[in-house]
Short mmCIF file of C-alpha atoms in Angstrom, two decimals:
data_model
loop_
_atom_site.label_atom_id
_atom_site.label_comp_id
_atom_site.label_asym_id
_atom_site.label_seq_id
_atom_site.Cartn_x
_atom_site.Cartn_y
_atom_site.Cartn_z
CA UNK A 149 116.32 83.24 108.11
CA UNK A 150 113.23 85.41 107.56
CA UNK A 151 112.77 86.56 103.96
CA UNK A 152 110.27 89.29 103.03
CA UNK A 153 108.35 88.95 99.75
CA UNK A 154 106.58 91.95 98.20
CA UNK A 155 104.93 89.61 95.64
CA UNK A 156 104.42 85.88 95.15
CA UNK A 157 106.55 85.75 92.03
CA UNK A 158 109.55 87.72 93.31
CA UNK A 159 112.81 86.02 92.37
CA UNK A 160 114.82 87.94 94.97
CA UNK A 161 113.75 87.93 98.57
CA UNK A 162 114.37 91.09 100.53
CA UNK A 163 115.90 91.55 103.93
CA UNK A 164 114.11 91.65 107.26
CA UNK A 165 114.54 95.44 107.29
CA UNK A 166 112.42 95.82 104.15
CA UNK A 167 109.49 98.23 104.47
CA UNK A 168 106.20 96.95 103.05
CA UNK A 169 104.04 99.55 101.29
CA UNK A 170 100.36 99.59 100.17
CA UNK A 171 101.41 98.45 96.68
CA UNK A 172 102.88 95.22 98.11
CA UNK A 173 101.55 91.86 99.19
CA UNK A 174 102.60 91.24 102.79
CA UNK A 175 104.34 87.87 102.51
CA UNK A 176 107.30 86.27 104.27
CA UNK A 177 109.11 82.95 104.14
CA UNK A 178 110.21 81.57 107.51
CA UNK A 179 111.99 78.50 108.74
CA UNK A 180 109.22 76.07 109.70
CA UNK A 181 109.31 77.09 113.36
CA UNK A 182 107.13 79.35 115.45
CA UNK A 183 108.16 83.03 115.26
CA UNK A 184 106.60 84.51 118.37
CA UNK A 185 107.02 88.21 117.63
CA UNK A 186 105.40 87.93 114.20
CA UNK A 187 101.64 87.99 113.63
CA UNK A 188 100.74 86.01 110.53
CA UNK A 189 98.42 83.60 108.76
CA UNK A 190 100.03 80.37 107.57
CA UNK A 191 99.62 79.82 103.81
CA UNK A 192 101.99 77.06 102.67
CA UNK A 193 104.54 74.64 104.14
CA UNK A 194 107.57 73.18 102.35
CA UNK A 195 108.21 70.02 104.36
CA UNK A 196 111.34 69.05 102.43
CA UNK A 197 113.20 72.29 103.10
CA UNK A 198 111.39 73.09 106.35
CA UNK A 199 110.10 76.47 105.15
CA UNK A 200 106.72 78.13 105.37
CA UNK A 201 105.00 80.96 103.52
CA UNK A 202 102.95 83.33 105.66
CA UNK A 203 100.71 86.35 105.18
CA UNK A 204 100.92 89.41 107.44
CA UNK A 205 97.91 91.62 108.24
CA UNK A 206 97.32 95.13 106.99
CA UNK A 207 97.96 97.47 109.92
CA UNK A 208 94.94 99.21 111.44
CA UNK A 209 97.18 102.23 112.03
CA UNK A 210 99.30 103.96 109.39
CA UNK A 211 102.46 102.03 110.29
CA UNK A 212 103.23 98.63 111.75
CA UNK A 213 106.21 96.68 113.04
CA UNK A 214 107.36 93.06 112.71
CA UNK A 215 107.35 93.32 109.76
CA UNK A 216 107.79 97.03 108.97
CA UNK A 217 104.70 98.41 107.21
CA UNK A 218 104.56 102.09 106.32
CA UNK A 219 102.12 104.46 104.61
CA UNK A 220 99.07 102.20 104.77
CA UNK A 221 95.55 103.66 104.79
CA UNK A 222 93.64 103.08 108.00
CA UNK A 223 89.97 102.05 108.28
CA UNK A 224 87.92 105.22 107.69
CA UNK A 225 85.83 106.78 110.50
CA UNK A 226 82.36 105.28 110.43
CA UNK A 227 79.67 107.32 108.73
CA UNK A 228 81.89 110.35 108.09
CA UNK A 229 82.69 111.87 104.73
CA UNK A 230 86.42 111.75 103.87
CA UNK A 231 88.24 114.97 104.73
CA UNK A 232 91.23 114.45 102.41
CA UNK A 233 92.55 112.23 99.63
CA UNK A 234 94.06 109.73 102.08
CA UNK A 235 90.71 109.21 103.81
CA UNK A 236 88.99 109.02 100.42
CA UNK A 237 91.34 106.20 99.33
CA UNK A 238 90.73 104.43 102.64
CA UNK A 239 86.96 104.73 102.17
CA UNK A 240 87.18 103.24 98.66
CA UNK A 241 89.28 100.36 99.98
CA UNK A 242 86.80 99.82 102.80
CA UNK A 243 83.89 99.68 100.36
CA UNK A 244 85.73 97.20 98.11
CA UNK A 245 86.39 95.05 101.17
CA UNK A 246 82.70 95.20 102.11
CA UNK A 247 81.62 94.14 98.63
CA UNK A 248 83.97 91.15 98.66
CA UNK A 249 83.02 90.18 102.21
CA UNK A 250 79.32 90.38 101.34
CA UNK A 251 79.78 88.13 98.30
CA UNK A 252 81.59 85.52 100.41
CA UNK A 253 78.98 85.81 103.17
CA UNK A 254 76.28 84.94 100.64
CA UNK A 255 77.79 81.47 100.44
CA UNK A 256 75.95 80.71 103.71
CA UNK A 257 72.62 81.26 101.97
CA UNK A 258 73.61 79.08 99.00
CA UNK A 259 74.62 76.25 101.34
CA UNK A 260 70.96 75.78 102.26
CA UNK A 261 70.64 73.95 98.92
CA UNK A 262 73.96 72.04 98.77
CA UNK A 263 73.13 70.01 95.65
CA UNK A 264 72.86 73.21 93.59
CA UNK A 265 75.32 75.35 95.49
CA UNK A 266 77.07 77.01 92.53
CA UNK A 267 73.99 77.86 90.40
CA UNK A 268 72.31 79.13 93.58
CA UNK A 269 75.29 81.28 94.55
CA UNK A 270 75.57 82.59 90.99
CA UNK A 271 71.93 83.69 91.11
CA UNK A 272 72.37 85.31 94.52
CA UNK A 273 75.42 87.23 93.26
CA UNK A 274 73.57 88.30 90.16
CA UNK A 275 70.82 89.87 92.27
CA UNK A 276 72.87 91.14 95.20
CA UNK A 277 75.65 92.79 93.18
CA UNK A 278 73.09 95.26 91.84
CA UNK A 279 73.96 98.56 93.60
CA UNK A 280 70.28 99.53 93.58
CA UNK A 281 69.42 96.40 95.60
CA UNK A 282 70.10 97.16 99.30
CA UNK A 283 69.96 93.55 100.46
CA UNK A 284 69.19 92.87 104.11
CA UNK A 285 71.98 94.38 106.18
CA UNK A 286 71.99 94.39 109.98
CA UNK A 287 71.19 98.12 110.10
CA UNK A 288 68.04 97.54 107.99
CA UNK A 289 66.84 94.94 110.46
CA UNK A 290 67.52 97.26 113.37
CA UNK A 291 65.81 100.18 111.63
CA UNK A 292 62.68 98.03 111.34
CA UNK A 293 62.79 96.45 114.79
CA UNK A 294 64.26 99.21 116.98
CA UNK A 295 62.48 102.31 115.65
CA UNK A 296 59.22 101.78 117.64
CA UNK A 297 61.27 100.87 120.72
CA UNK A 298 63.44 103.98 120.47
CA UNK A 299 60.36 106.17 119.98
CA UNK A 300 58.79 104.71 123.12
CA UNK A 301 61.93 105.10 125.22
CA UNK A 302 62.41 108.66 123.98
CA UNK A 303 59.19 109.67 125.74
CA UNK A 304 59.50 107.33 128.73
CA UNK A 305 63.10 107.56 129.86
CA UNK A 306 63.83 105.90 133.17
CA UNK A 307 64.94 108.32 135.88
CA UNK A 308 65.95 108.26 139.51
CA UNK A 309 65.24 110.79 142.27
CA UNK A 310 68.49 111.97 143.76
CA UNK A 311 68.64 113.56 147.23
CA UNK A 312 70.57 116.81 146.94
CA UNK A 313 71.23 119.53 149.48
CA UNK A 314 70.16 122.96 148.20
CA UNK A 315 68.97 126.35 149.45
CA UNK A 316 65.22 126.61 148.94
CA UNK A 317 62.42 128.90 150.27
CA UNK A 318 61.59 127.99 153.84
CA UNK A 319 57.95 127.39 152.87
CA UNK A 320 59.03 124.59 150.51
CA UNK A 321 61.11 122.64 152.98
CA UNK A 322 60.00 118.99 153.20
CA UNK A 323 63.07 117.35 154.70
CA UNK A 324 66.27 118.28 156.47
CA UNK A 325 69.21 116.13 157.40
CA UNK A 326 71.92 116.48 159.99
CA UNK A 327 74.11 118.66 157.79
CA UNK A 328 71.19 121.00 157.02
CA UNK A 329 70.38 121.42 160.71
CA UNK A 330 74.05 121.98 161.51
CA UNK A 331 74.21 124.66 158.82
CA UNK A 332 71.14 126.38 160.27
CA UNK A 333 72.57 126.27 163.77
CA UNK A 334 75.69 128.14 162.64
CA UNK A 335 73.72 131.02 161.11
CA UNK A 336 73.48 134.25 163.20
CA UNK A 337 70.17 135.00 164.94
CA UNK A 338 67.93 133.70 167.71
CA UNK A 339 64.96 132.40 165.74
CA UNK A 340 64.67 130.40 162.55
CA UNK A 341 63.39 133.43 160.63
CA UNK A 342 66.33 135.50 161.85
CA UNK A 343 68.78 132.75 160.90
CA UNK A 344 67.49 132.42 157.31
CA UNK A 345 67.81 136.18 156.80
CA UNK A 346 66.18 138.30 154.16
CA UNK A 347 66.42 135.64 151.46
CA UNK A 348 64.09 133.42 153.47
CA UNK A 349 65.98 130.39 152.05
CA UNK A 350 67.28 127.49 154.03
CA UNK A 351 69.62 124.60 153.25
CA UNK A 352 67.42 121.51 152.99
CA UNK A 353 67.00 118.19 151.19
CA UNK A 354 65.43 118.29 147.72
CA UNK A 355 64.73 115.42 145.36
CA UNK A 356 65.84 116.06 141.78
CA UNK A 357 65.12 113.94 138.72
CA UNK A 358 68.29 112.40 137.29
CA UNK A 359 68.32 110.72 133.87
CA UNK A 360 72.04 109.83 133.88
CA UNK A 361 71.49 106.13 134.50
CA UNK A 362 73.38 103.19 132.99
CA UNK A 363 70.47 102.17 130.77
CA UNK A 364 70.14 105.71 129.37
CA UNK A 365 73.89 105.92 128.81
CA UNK A 366 73.63 102.69 126.79
CA UNK A 367 70.71 104.19 124.84
CA UNK A 368 72.86 107.24 124.02
CA UNK A 369 75.84 105.08 123.01
CA UNK A 370 73.58 103.00 120.81
CA UNK A 371 72.01 106.04 119.11
CA UNK A 372 75.48 107.41 118.29
CA UNK A 373 76.76 104.10 116.91
CA UNK A 374 73.55 103.18 115.05
CA UNK A 375 73.34 106.65 113.51
CA UNK A 376 76.93 106.34 112.31
CA UNK A 377 76.39 102.85 110.85
CA UNK A 378 73.17 104.01 109.16
CA UNK A 379 74.96 107.00 107.63
CA UNK A 380 77.75 104.75 106.36
CA UNK A 381 75.24 102.30 104.87
CA UNK A 382 73.37 105.12 103.11
CA UNK A 383 76.61 106.37 101.57
CA UNK A 384 77.40 102.89 100.25
CA UNK A 385 73.87 102.39 98.83
CA UNK A 386 73.07 105.80 97.39
CA UNK A 387 71.70 104.16 94.23
CA UNK A 388 69.04 102.43 96.34
CA UNK A 389 67.55 105.67 97.68
CA UNK A 390 64.14 104.94 96.14
CA UNK A 391 63.77 101.59 97.89
CA UNK A 392 61.74 101.03 101.05
CA UNK A 393 64.81 99.74 102.87
CA UNK A 394 66.79 102.90 102.17
CA UNK A 395 63.91 105.09 103.37
CA UNK A 396 63.62 103.09 106.60
CA UNK A 397 67.33 103.50 107.30
CA UNK A 398 67.18 107.23 106.52
CA UNK A 399 64.26 107.73 108.95
CA UNK A 400 66.04 105.67 111.59
CA UNK A 401 69.24 107.67 111.17
CA UNK A 402 67.37 110.93 111.77
CA UNK A 403 65.68 109.43 114.84
CA UNK A 404 69.06 108.38 116.26
CA UNK A 405 70.38 111.89 115.71
CA UNK A 406 67.39 113.42 117.58
CA UNK A 407 67.73 110.96 120.45
CA UNK A 408 71.44 111.71 120.71
CA UNK A 409 70.73 115.44 120.94
CA UNK A 410 67.88 115.06 123.46
CA UNK A 411 69.78 112.70 125.76
CA UNK A 412 72.89 114.85 125.74
CA UNK A 413 70.80 117.89 126.72
CA UNK A 414 69.57 115.96 129.79
CA UNK A 415 73.13 115.52 131.01
CA UNK A 416 73.34 111.85 130.08
CA UNK A 417 76.86 110.64 129.40
CA UNK A 418 77.98 107.96 126.96
CA UNK A 419 78.90 104.63 128.52
CA UNK A 420 82.08 102.69 127.83
CA UNK A 421 82.27 99.42 125.94
CA UNK A 422 82.38 96.31 128.13
CA UNK A 423 79.99 97.42 130.89
CA UNK A 424 78.30 94.96 133.22
CA UNK A 425 74.56 95.26 132.49
CA UNK A 426 72.30 96.21 135.37
CA UNK A 427 68.86 94.80 136.18
CA UNK A 428 67.06 97.20 133.83
CA UNK A 429 69.23 96.29 130.82
CA UNK A 430 68.63 92.61 131.48
CA UNK A 431 64.95 92.59 132.44
CA UNK A 432 63.27 95.63 130.90
CA UNK A 433 62.02 94.54 127.46
CA UNK A 434 62.75 97.79 125.62
CA UNK A 435 66.11 98.58 127.18
CA UNK A 436 67.16 94.95 126.73
CA UNK A 437 66.42 95.16 122.99
CA UNK A 438 68.55 98.33 122.71
CA UNK A 439 71.39 96.75 124.69
CA UNK A 440 71.45 93.64 122.50
CA UNK A 441 71.31 95.71 119.30
CA UNK A 442 74.22 97.79 120.60
CA UNK A 443 76.25 94.63 121.24
CA UNK A 444 75.52 93.38 117.71
CA UNK A 445 76.82 96.61 116.18
CA UNK A 446 79.89 96.57 118.43
CA UNK A 447 80.55 93.00 117.36
CA UNK A 448 80.20 94.10 113.74
CA UNK A 449 82.89 96.76 114.29
CA UNK A 450 85.24 94.18 115.76
CA UNK A 451 84.65 91.88 112.81
CA UNK A 452 85.29 94.76 110.42
CA UNK A 453 88.66 95.49 112.04
CA UNK A 454 89.64 91.85 111.61
CA UNK A 455 88.44 91.77 108.01
CA UNK A 456 90.38 94.95 107.23
CA UNK A 457 93.58 93.43 108.59
CA UNK A 458 93.12 90.09 106.81
CA UNK A 459 91.23 91.09 103.65
CA UNK A 460 93.91 89.41 101.51
CA UNK A 461 92.70 86.06 102.90
CA UNK A 462 89.06 86.93 102.20
CA UNK A 463 90.09 87.91 98.68
CA UNK A 464 91.56 84.48 97.97
CA UNK A 465 88.36 82.77 99.13
CA UNK A 466 86.32 85.13 96.94
CA UNK A 467 88.42 84.27 93.87
CA UNK A 468 87.99 80.54 94.54
CA UNK A 469 84.21 80.89 94.78
CA UNK A 470 84.18 82.88 91.54
CA UNK A 471 86.22 80.21 89.74
CA UNK A 472 83.83 77.47 90.89
CA UNK A 473 80.82 79.46 89.71
CA UNK A 474 82.44 80.09 86.31
CA UNK A 475 83.40 76.43 85.80
CA UNK A 476 79.91 75.31 86.79
CA UNK A 477 78.39 77.73 84.27
CA UNK A 478 79.80 75.90 81.23
CA UNK A 479 77.06 74.03 79.41
CA UNK A 480 79.02 70.77 79.35
CA UNK A 481 80.03 71.05 83.01
CA UNK A 482 78.64 68.78 85.72
CA UNK A 483 79.60 68.95 89.38
CA UNK A 484 80.45 65.40 90.44
CA UNK A 485 82.22 65.99 93.75
CA UNK A 486 82.14 68.69 96.39
CA UNK A 487 84.04 68.75 99.68
CA UNK A 488 81.84 69.76 102.64
CA UNK A 489 81.97 73.50 103.32
CA UNK A 490 82.08 74.64 106.93
CA UNK A 491 80.83 78.22 107.07
CA UNK A 492 81.73 80.43 110.04
CA UNK A 493 80.09 83.89 110.15
CA UNK A 494 82.69 84.94 112.73
CA UNK A 495 85.78 85.14 110.55
CA UNK A 496 89.21 83.96 111.65
CA UNK A 497 92.11 85.83 110.00
CA UNK A 498 89.66 86.95 107.32
CA UNK A 499 88.42 83.47 106.46
CA UNK A 500 84.68 82.81 106.53
CA UNK A 501 84.59 79.20 105.37
CA UNK A 502 86.78 76.10 105.47
CA UNK A 503 86.91 73.17 103.09
CA UNK A 504 89.01 70.13 102.28
CA UNK A 505 90.64 69.65 98.87
CA UNK A 506 90.01 69.17 96.08
CA UNK A 507 87.32 71.72 96.77
CA UNK A 508 85.19 70.91 93.72
CA UNK A 509 85.48 68.46 90.86
CA UNK A 510 83.74 69.18 87.54
CA UNK A 511 83.26 66.79 84.67
CA UNK A 512 83.23 68.35 81.21
CA UNK A 513 81.23 65.75 79.31
CA UNK A 514 81.98 66.70 75.71
CA UNK A 515 85.68 67.38 76.24
CA UNK A 516 86.04 64.36 78.54
CA UNK A 517 88.00 66.40 81.03
CA UNK A 518 87.98 66.23 84.80
CA UNK A 519 88.72 69.59 86.44
CA UNK A 520 89.67 69.80 90.10
CA UNK A 521 89.75 73.07 92.03
CA UNK A 522 92.36 72.99 94.80
CA UNK A 523 92.59 75.74 97.42
CA UNK A 524 94.41 76.19 100.73
CA UNK A 525 96.45 73.00 100.43
CA UNK A 526 98.96 73.72 103.21
CA UNK A 527 101.44 71.08 102.08
CA UNK A 528 101.70 71.02 98.27
CA UNK A 529 104.60 69.42 96.44
CA UNK A 530 107.85 71.38 96.21
CA UNK A 531 107.14 72.60 92.68
CA UNK A 532 103.80 74.13 93.68
CA UNK A 533 105.25 75.57 96.90
CA UNK A 534 107.75 77.49 94.82
CA UNK A 535 104.93 79.16 92.88
CA UNK A 536 103.75 80.58 96.26
CA UNK A 537 100.17 80.14 95.08
CA UNK A 538 97.38 78.89 97.32
CA UNK A 539 95.08 77.97 94.42
CA UNK A 540 95.61 75.68 91.46
CA UNK A 541 93.40 73.91 88.93
CA UNK A 542 94.18 70.34 87.94
CA UNK A 543 92.91 69.27 84.51
CA UNK A 544 92.77 65.53 83.80
CA UNK A 545 92.23 64.32 80.21
CA UNK A 546 90.15 61.13 80.44
CA UNK A 547 90.75 60.28 76.77
CA UNK A 548 94.50 60.62 76.48
CA UNK A 549 95.28 59.43 80.03
CA UNK A 550 98.38 61.61 80.17
CA UNK A 551 99.93 63.51 83.06
CA UNK A 552 97.35 65.95 84.52
CA UNK A 553 97.92 69.59 83.60
CA UNK A 554 98.09 72.23 86.30
CA UNK A 555 96.91 75.84 86.10
CA UNK A 556 98.52 77.98 88.78
CA UNK A 557 96.22 80.72 90.13
CA UNK A 558 97.75 83.68 91.97
CA UNK A 559 95.48 85.89 94.05
CA UNK A 560 97.65 88.88 95.06
CA UNK A 561 95.84 91.50 97.11
CA UNK A 562 97.21 95.01 97.50
CA UNK A 563 95.76 98.35 98.61
CA UNK A 564 97.06 99.96 95.42
CA UNK A 565 96.33 98.52 91.99
CA UNK A 566 98.89 96.13 90.56
CA UNK A 567 100.17 96.66 87.05
CA UNK A 568 98.73 93.70 85.13
CA UNK A 569 101.31 93.72 82.34
CA UNK A 570 104.35 93.64 84.62
CA UNK A 571 102.70 91.14 86.94
CA UNK A 572 102.14 88.52 84.24
CA UNK A 573 105.71 88.99 82.97
CA UNK A 574 107.06 88.34 86.47
CA UNK A 575 104.71 85.36 86.91
CA UNK A 576 105.81 83.98 83.53
CA UNK A 577 109.44 84.31 84.57
CA UNK A 578 108.74 82.45 87.82
CA UNK A 579 107.18 79.45 86.02
CA UNK A 580 110.05 79.44 83.53
CA UNK A 581 112.60 79.31 86.36
CA UNK A 582 110.72 76.51 88.16
CA UNK A 583 110.53 74.46 84.97
CA UNK A 584 114.32 74.79 84.60
CA UNK A 585 115.02 73.30 88.04
CA UNK A 586 114.96 69.71 86.87
CA UNK A 587 111.34 68.93 87.70
CA UNK A 588 108.95 67.52 85.11
CA UNK A 589 107.92 70.57 83.08
CA UNK A 590 104.26 70.56 84.14
CA UNK A 591 103.65 74.25 84.83
CA UNK A 592 102.67 75.85 81.52
CA UNK A 593 99.63 77.92 82.44
CA UNK A 594 99.00 80.58 85.06
CA UNK A 595 96.30 83.03 86.04
CA UNK A 596 96.64 86.24 88.06
CA UNK A 597 93.44 87.68 89.60
CA UNK A 598 93.68 91.10 91.27
CA UNK A 599 91.29 93.76 92.63
CA UNK A 600 90.47 96.34 89.98
CA UNK A 601 90.65 99.48 92.17
CA UNK A 602 88.18 101.06 89.77
CA UNK A 603 90.18 100.21 86.63
CA UNK A 604 89.02 97.08 84.82
CA UNK A 605 91.43 95.21 82.60
CA UNK A 606 93.03 91.96 81.49
CA UNK A 607 96.36 90.99 79.94
CA UNK A 608 98.01 87.89 78.49
CA UNK A 609 101.54 86.81 77.64
CA UNK A 610 102.62 83.57 75.92
CA UNK A 611 106.25 82.67 75.39
CA UNK A 612 108.40 79.54 75.55
CA UNK A 613 105.27 77.43 75.79
CA UNK A 614 104.08 79.18 78.96
CA UNK A 615 100.80 81.13 78.97
CA UNK A 616 99.99 83.63 81.74
CA UNK A 617 96.73 85.58 81.83
CA UNK A 618 95.56 88.22 84.28
CA UNK A 619 92.26 89.88 85.02
CA UNK A 620 90.70 92.24 87.48
CA UNK A 621 87.78 91.21 89.66
CA UNK A 622 85.66 92.90 92.32
CA UNK A 623 82.59 92.28 94.45
CA UNK A 624 80.46 95.09 93.00
CA UNK A 625 78.29 94.60 89.92
CA UNK A 626 80.64 96.01 87.29
CA UNK A 627 83.81 94.41 88.62
CA UNK A 628 82.12 91.06 89.23
CA UNK A 629 80.56 90.82 85.77
CA UNK A 630 83.83 91.81 84.11
CA UNK A 631 85.89 89.33 86.11
CA UNK A 632 83.51 86.41 85.57
CA UNK A 633 83.45 86.99 81.82
CA UNK A 634 87.25 87.24 81.73
CA UNK A 635 87.59 84.01 83.73
CA UNK A 636 85.15 82.21 81.44
CA UNK A 637 87.17 83.32 78.38
CA UNK A 638 90.38 82.19 80.07
CA UNK A 639 89.07 78.72 80.88
CA UNK A 640 87.55 78.34 77.40
CA UNK A 641 90.95 79.06 75.83
CA UNK A 642 92.80 76.96 78.40
CA UNK A 643 90.61 73.90 77.87
CA UNK A 644 91.15 74.11 74.11
CA UNK A 645 94.88 74.61 74.60
CA UNK A 646 95.37 71.80 77.11
CA UNK A 647 92.99 69.25 75.62
#
């Protein structure tokens, strides 16, 4: 039986006919068998009851089937200003996704110094989350490297001479073919002059310049795409308009627009994606550089579509990185164990890195606590499976040598902001129900981390010995600073409470 779950903490599962909306998480519980018609990312497996929890992608069109998804925003058109409120919401969601993706991508840079990975990543985030800092995006690199190449090609476009058959003055005739001679023979008159008539024009072969070649069509396609990406980047980094990087991108965007206009006026058409490159695209230095830059931007678009569909997975990884940074920031904290991180720039179902568990182990010297961060454990125990959480923190008291305490971390991602107050009440109710099922009552603390959607906040509820906190978090400067402070406060209170 397939059961649809709008949220991780839902007590009642809904039927297969349920319609997911932008305010929902896209979760389902299946029998632990392959469901061919469903597209999903596997999150958790309950081996005892042969069940699995899966995540479905956000549709890249307004609606989707298997499962039913309706009313979702679609990825906004690149580089265009939103025309209505729906497109404006989609653009905001796209920018939030980009911020989160960028923060996770910066892990690759921090991995260059693995022994100080979390302080290094914290410093990178501190600098890069500044909206006035443009970073080093792909379009900046291309604006620097491709501008002189585009300027050169603009004045030295490759062309071919095409043999056409046209009527021209008889004095200009250089070549005639069989069809031209046949045409002349059918004209009335006895001499050539009589046959050409008063116009004194004859059908002959002329050689015309033709710029509509494959390499020039690629140049046009690149100028359209690069101009659009540059425009989009400038919109996202308007606060960096006084930087050298922003100025370079602005100049490059104007150049792309001029090239697009000039090439179109020459009758050059835009090529399709997936062409087989000709000799010029492979061997000519300038055209080859344009072709490769075009492929990089096309690849970026494909990656963006995948990230849009699976941004809930990227969100979970972002929350885990944030938690590790916050725990490492405590003065008494010392990282004593770290599972190897395998970083993959080409994301798979929204995931950019993979790691064993526990992901990180921190020793809090003064408190004599060992804190383990667990993430993406596919086969947790039954109690943790029922929380439907992919992340949990295990706290081990080295002094008291008692049963380790577990902090459940939920990372729900929705395209409309969750209500924090109702979410923590529902999460509290879920832990209460699990603790009443006859298991050892080990689940007393939970944390809900959600995207802010422009509205920062945090909530807390404590009842029946169960504490649930929630906070917003985002990848931009304001949302990141707020979330990290809220998480630090939460862990400070939790360590006091559990120790």
